[in-house]
Every structure is written in C-alpha cells, then in structure tokens.
Amino acid sequence: MHGFSTSETGSVGLTHAPDSAAVLAARRRFAEELGIDPSSFTVAGAVHGCTVDRVDRPVELIPGVDGLVSNRRGVALFATYADCLPLLAYDPQAGAIGLAHAGWRGTRGGVGGALVAAFQAHFGSRPEDLVVGLGPCICGNCYEVGPEFADLFPPDVLAPGRGDRLRLDLREANRRQLTEAGVPGDRIETLDICTYESDRFYSHRRFPDGSRFAAVIALT
Ligand SMILES: [Zn+2]
C-alpha cells in the first residue's frame, strides 16, 4: 500500500511547523484515510543526503537519513516533501519496500542508486525485480536553478531557463539513475503532477511556509 497526503489533509511536516499539534492531527487524519495505525509511521529525517537505513519496527523518527527500507508488516515508511521527489519502491519477490527523498542534492549524490543498493544489501533483491514509483515533485519546466548546475548534472536533464539560468528535470535525473542501477524502464512509474503547479500538494518554491505533504509506503 502507498499514498500521498494532500493539502486537504493539512501540512504533515514537523520541522518548520508553527503548530506541531496541528501537524500531528493531520498525520492522524492521513493514517485514518490510509486505514493504518498512526504509530506505524516511521519518518525519514531527510537531510538531503544519500543514507538509506533498514527499519525492522516502527520508530517515530530516524534522523539523518533520506531513505528507508523494510520487509516487515506494521512499518509504514514516511517522508515529507515540498517540491523534492518521492521515490517509492517495492520488490514483490523479496516482499520488501523502500522510500526515499530526492531533492537536487540527494539526486546529485545518488540517493536513487543508494535505495536500490539497500534492497540488494538487506534483502538480496535483484534490481530488475523492483517496481519504483516517482511521486509528485516540481517539474522540469518549473524548477529553475543557477548556471552552476551545468557542472553538477548531465546536460540531458537540464534545459535553458531565463537569462543564464537553467531548468532541472529531477524526475528524469532520477529515472536515469534508477535504470543505471538496473531497474527496468518499464518498471518505473511516474505520477505526472507538478507540486509548483498543483495546489493539491505543497510547494516550497510556490509558498515557502514550511508546509509539507507526505509519501507513505507499507506492506499490508
Ligand atoms: Zn511544473
């Protein structure tokens, strides 16, 4: 089972929240909508890195990681987003799930490849068995970055922006990374929703008030 919270659920990000009680209430509402116990949420702290941890039982928060994997029922992997890309992965052979948070830094560092490697290391997964979903994020038309990004990313995931600016296609950069790690292209599914353009999802670039939506994946 997997899902995304929306702005109707309310912000589920604690880090920049002015009112943590409202955030916790929104998380409970989201759990209810998913039909799961809110205490099964295990939150990836998300520091724009590439560390992926294995989770065997629900833990409120795992700081310092941008990816989680598990093969246990009763653990709902949870991360929050506002323009960064959610990567959700499932290995039906190994019965394992994974979730990652990929902004430009994590993408540059290879968090998608690290997620695939974690499946291999912890569950003996074969990359060709993985099914990966790319969730809502800022799209390649809206995500304007500085000219220095020409040194950070391959030219085929960048496009010209205004003046000397560039535009970065986070989804395409991650899709390429996953296929390079051995995930077949036809097993990568993309949800073509831009957070900057859709007000159903929070966008840091559209409205930087600390609001976040969540992606969740769990074995049922
Ligand atoms: Zn867009």
Coordinates of C-alpha atoms and ligand atoms in Angstrom, one line a residue:
M1 CA 0.0 0.0 0.0
H2 CA 1.2 3.5 -0.7
G3 CA -0.2 7.0 -0.7
F4 CA 0.4 10.7 -0.7
S5 CA -1.2 13.2 1.6
T6 CA -2.6 16.4 0.1
S7 CA -3.1 20.0 1.2
E8 CA -6.7 18.9 2.2
T9 CA -5.1 16.7 4.8
G10 CA -3.0 19.7 6.0
S11 CA 0.7 20.0 6.5
V12 CA 2.4 16.9 7.9
G13 CA 5.9 18.3 8.2
L14 CA 7.1 18.9 11.8
T15 CA 10.5 20.6 11.2
H16 CA 9.3 24.0 10.3
A17 CA 5.8 23.8 11.8
P18 CA 4.5 26.7 13.9
D19 CA 1.9 24.4 15.4
S20 CA 3.1 20.8 16.0
A21 CA -0.3 19.8 17.4
A22 CA -2.0 20.6 14.1
V23 CA 0.7 18.6 12.2
L24 CA 0.2 15.6 14.5
A25 CA -3.5 15.8 14.0
A26 CA -3.0 15.9 10.2
R27 CA -0.8 12.8 10.4
R28 CA -3.5 11.0 12.3
R29 CA -6.1 12.0 9.7
F30 CA -3.8 10.8 7.0
A31 CA -3.3 7.4 8.8
E32 CA -7.0 7.1 9.1
E33 CA -7.5 7.8 5.4
L34 CA -5.0 5.1 4.7
G35 CA -6.6 2.7 7.2
I36 CA -3.4 2.2 9.2
D37 CA -2.3 2.8 12.7
P38 CA -0.5 6.3 13.0
S39 CA 2.0 4.7 15.4
S40 CA 3.3 2.6 12.5
F41 CA 4.6 5.8 10.7
T42 CA 8.4 5.7 10.6
V43 CA 9.7 9.1 9.5
A44 CA 12.9 9.5 7.5
G45 CA 14.5 12.7 8.9
A46 CA 15.6 13.9 5.4
V47 CA 18.8 15.9 5.3
H48 CA 19.3 16.0 1.5
G49 CA 21.8 13.1 1.8
C50 CA 22.0 9.6 0.4
T51 CA 21.9 7.4 3.5
V52 CA 19.3 4.6 3.5
D53 CA 18.5 2.8 6.7
R54 CA 16.7 -0.5 7.2
V55 CA 13.8 -0.4 9.6
D56 CA 12.5 -3.5 11.5
R57 CA 10.0 -1.9 13.8
P58 CA 8.2 1.4 13.8
V59 CA 10.3 4.3 15.1
E60 CA 8.9 7.8 15.4
L61 CA 11.8 9.5 13.6
I62 CA 15.1 8.3 12.1
P63 CA 17.3 11.4 11.9
G64 CA 19.9 11.9 9.2
V65 CA 18.6 9.6 6.6
D66 CA 16.9 10.2 3.2
G67 CA 15.8 6.7 2.5
L68 CA 14.3 3.7 4.4
V69 CA 13.8 0.1 3.5
S70 CA 11.8 -2.6 5.3
N71 CA 10.4 -6.1 4.9
R72 CA 8.2 -6.0 8.0
R73 CA 4.5 -5.6 8.2
G74 CA 3.3 -2.9 10.6
V75 CA 6.1 -0.4 9.5
A76 CA 4.8 2.4 7.3
L77 CA 7.8 4.3 5.8
F78 CA 7.0 8.0 5.8
A79 CA 8.8 11.1 4.5
T80 CA 7.8 14.7 3.8
Y81 CA 8.1 16.8 0.7
A82 CA 7.5 20.2 -0.8
D83 CA 9.0 20.1 -4.4
C84 CA 11.5 17.3 -3.8
L85 CA 10.8 14.0 -5.5
P86 CA 9.4 11.0 -3.6
L87 CA 10.8 7.6 -4.7
L88 CA 8.7 4.6 -3.7
A89 CA 10.0 1.1 -4.3
Y90 CA 8.6 -2.4 -3.9
D91 CA 10.2 -5.8 -4.5
P92 CA 7.4 -8.3 -4.8
Q93 CA 9.9 -11.2 -4.9
A94 CA 11.6 -10.3 -1.6
G95 CA 8.5 -8.7 -0.1
A96 CA 10.3 -5.5 0.7
I97 CA 9.5 -1.8 0.4
G98 CA 11.6 1.4 0.3
L99 CA 11.1 5.1 0.3
A100 CA 13.4 8.0 -0.5
H101 CA 13.5 11.8 -0.6
A102 CA 15.3 13.2 -3.7
G103 CA 15.9 16.9 -4.0
W104 CA 18.7 18.1 -6.1
R105 CA 21.4 17.4 -3.5
G106 CA 20.2 13.8 -2.9
T107 CA 19.8 13.3 -6.7
R108 CA 23.3 14.7 -7.3
G109 CA 24.6 12.3 -4.5
G110 CA 22.8 9.3 -6.0
V111 CA 20.1 8.6 -3.5
G112 CA 18.1 6.5 -6.0
G113 CA 21.1 4.2 -6.6
A114 CA 21.6 4.0 -2.8
L115 CA 18.0 2.9 -2.4
V116 CA 18.5 0.1 -5.0
A117 CA 21.7 -0.9 -3.2
A118 CA 20.0 -1.0 0.1
F119 CA 17.4 -3.5 -1.3
Q120 CA 20.3 -5.6 -2.6
A121 CA 22.3 -5.5 0.6
H122 CA 19.4 -6.1 3.1
F123 CA 17.0 -8.3 1.2
G124 CA 19.1 -9.8 -1.7
S125 CA 16.8 -8.0 -4.2
R126 CA 17.6 -8.1 -7.9
P127 CA 17.2 -4.5 -9.3
E128 CA 15.2 -6.0 -12.2
D129 CA 12.5 -7.2 -9.8
L130 CA 12.0 -3.7 -8.3
V131 CA 8.9 -1.6 -9.1
V132 CA 9.6 2.1 -8.5
G133 CA 7.1 5.0 -8.4
L134 CA 8.1 8.6 -8.8
G135 CA 5.7 10.8 -7.0
P136 CA 4.6 14.5 -7.2
C137 CA 7.5 17.0 -7.5
I138 CA 8.4 20.2 -9.1
C139 CA 8.6 19.6 -12.9
G140 CA 11.4 20.2 -15.3
N141 CA 9.6 23.3 -16.7
C142 CA 9.2 25.0 -13.3
Y143 CA 12.4 24.1 -11.5
E144 CA 14.8 26.9 -12.3
V145 CA 18.3 26.6 -10.9
G146 CA 21.6 28.6 -11.2
P147 CA 24.1 28.2 -14.1
E148 CA 26.5 26.3 -11.7
F149 CA 24.2 23.3 -12.1
A150 CA 25.8 22.7 -15.5
D151 CA 28.7 21.3 -13.5
L152 CA 26.5 19.1 -11.3
F153 CA 24.2 17.3 -13.7
P154 CA 24.4 15.8 -17.2
P155 CA 23.2 18.2 -19.9
D156 CA 20.3 15.9 -20.9
V157 CA 18.5 16.6 -17.6
L158 CA 19.0 20.4 -17.9
A159 CA 17.2 22.9 -20.2
P160 CA 17.8 26.6 -20.7
G161 CA 15.9 28.9 -18.3
R162 CA 15.6 32.7 -18.2
G163 CA 18.9 34.6 -18.8
D164 CA 21.8 32.4 -17.7
R165 CA 19.5 30.2 -15.5
L166 CA 18.9 26.5 -16.2
R167 CA 15.9 24.2 -15.5
L168 CA 16.5 20.8 -13.8
D169 CA 14.3 17.8 -14.5
L170 CA 14.5 15.9 -11.2
R171 CA 12.2 13.1 -12.4
E172 CA 14.3 12.4 -15.4
A173 CA 17.6 12.6 -13.5
N174 CA 16.2 10.0 -11.0
R175 CA 14.7 7.8 -13.7
R176 CA 18.1 7.7 -15.4
Q177 CA 19.9 6.9 -12.1
L178 CA 17.4 4.0 -11.4
T179 CA 17.8 2.5 -14.9
E180 CA 21.6 2.7 -14.5
A181 CA 21.2 0.8 -11.2
G182 CA 19.4 -1.9 -13.1
V183 CA 15.7 -1.1 -12.7
P184 CA 14.0 -1.8 -16.0
G185 CA 12.5 1.4 -17.5
D186 CA 9.0 -0.3 -17.8
R187 CA 9.0 -0.9 -14.1
I188 CA 9.4 2.8 -13.2
E189 CA 6.1 4.6 -12.9
T190 CA 5.8 8.3 -12.9
L191 CA 3.0 10.4 -11.4
D192 CA 3.0 13.4 -13.7
I193 CA 2.0 16.0 -11.1
C194 CA 4.0 19.2 -10.6
T195 CA 3.9 20.5 -7.0
Y196 CA 4.6 24.0 -8.1
E197 CA 1.6 24.0 -10.5
S198 CA -0.9 22.0 -8.4
D199 CA -2.3 23.4 -5.2
R200 CA -3.2 19.9 -4.0
F201 CA 0.4 19.5 -2.9
Y202 CA 2.7 21.8 -1.0
S203 CA 5.5 23.6 -2.9
H204 CA 8.4 25.3 -1.1
R205 CA 9.0 27.4 -4.2
R206 CA 5.4 28.5 -4.6
F207 CA 4.9 29.2 -0.9
P208 CA 7.8 28.6 1.4
D209 CA 6.0 28.4 4.8
G210 CA 7.3 25.1 5.9
S211 CA 4.2 23.1 4.8
R212 CA 4.9 19.6 3.7
F213 CA 3.0 16.7 2.2
A214 CA 3.9 13.0 2.9
A215 CA 4.6 9.9 0.9
V216 CA 3.9 6.6 2.7
I217 CA 4.5 3.0 1.7
A218 CA 3.7 -0.1 3.8
L219 CA 3.3 -3.8 3.4
T220 CA -0.3 -4.9 4.1
Ligands
ZN1 ZN 5.7 22.5 -13.2

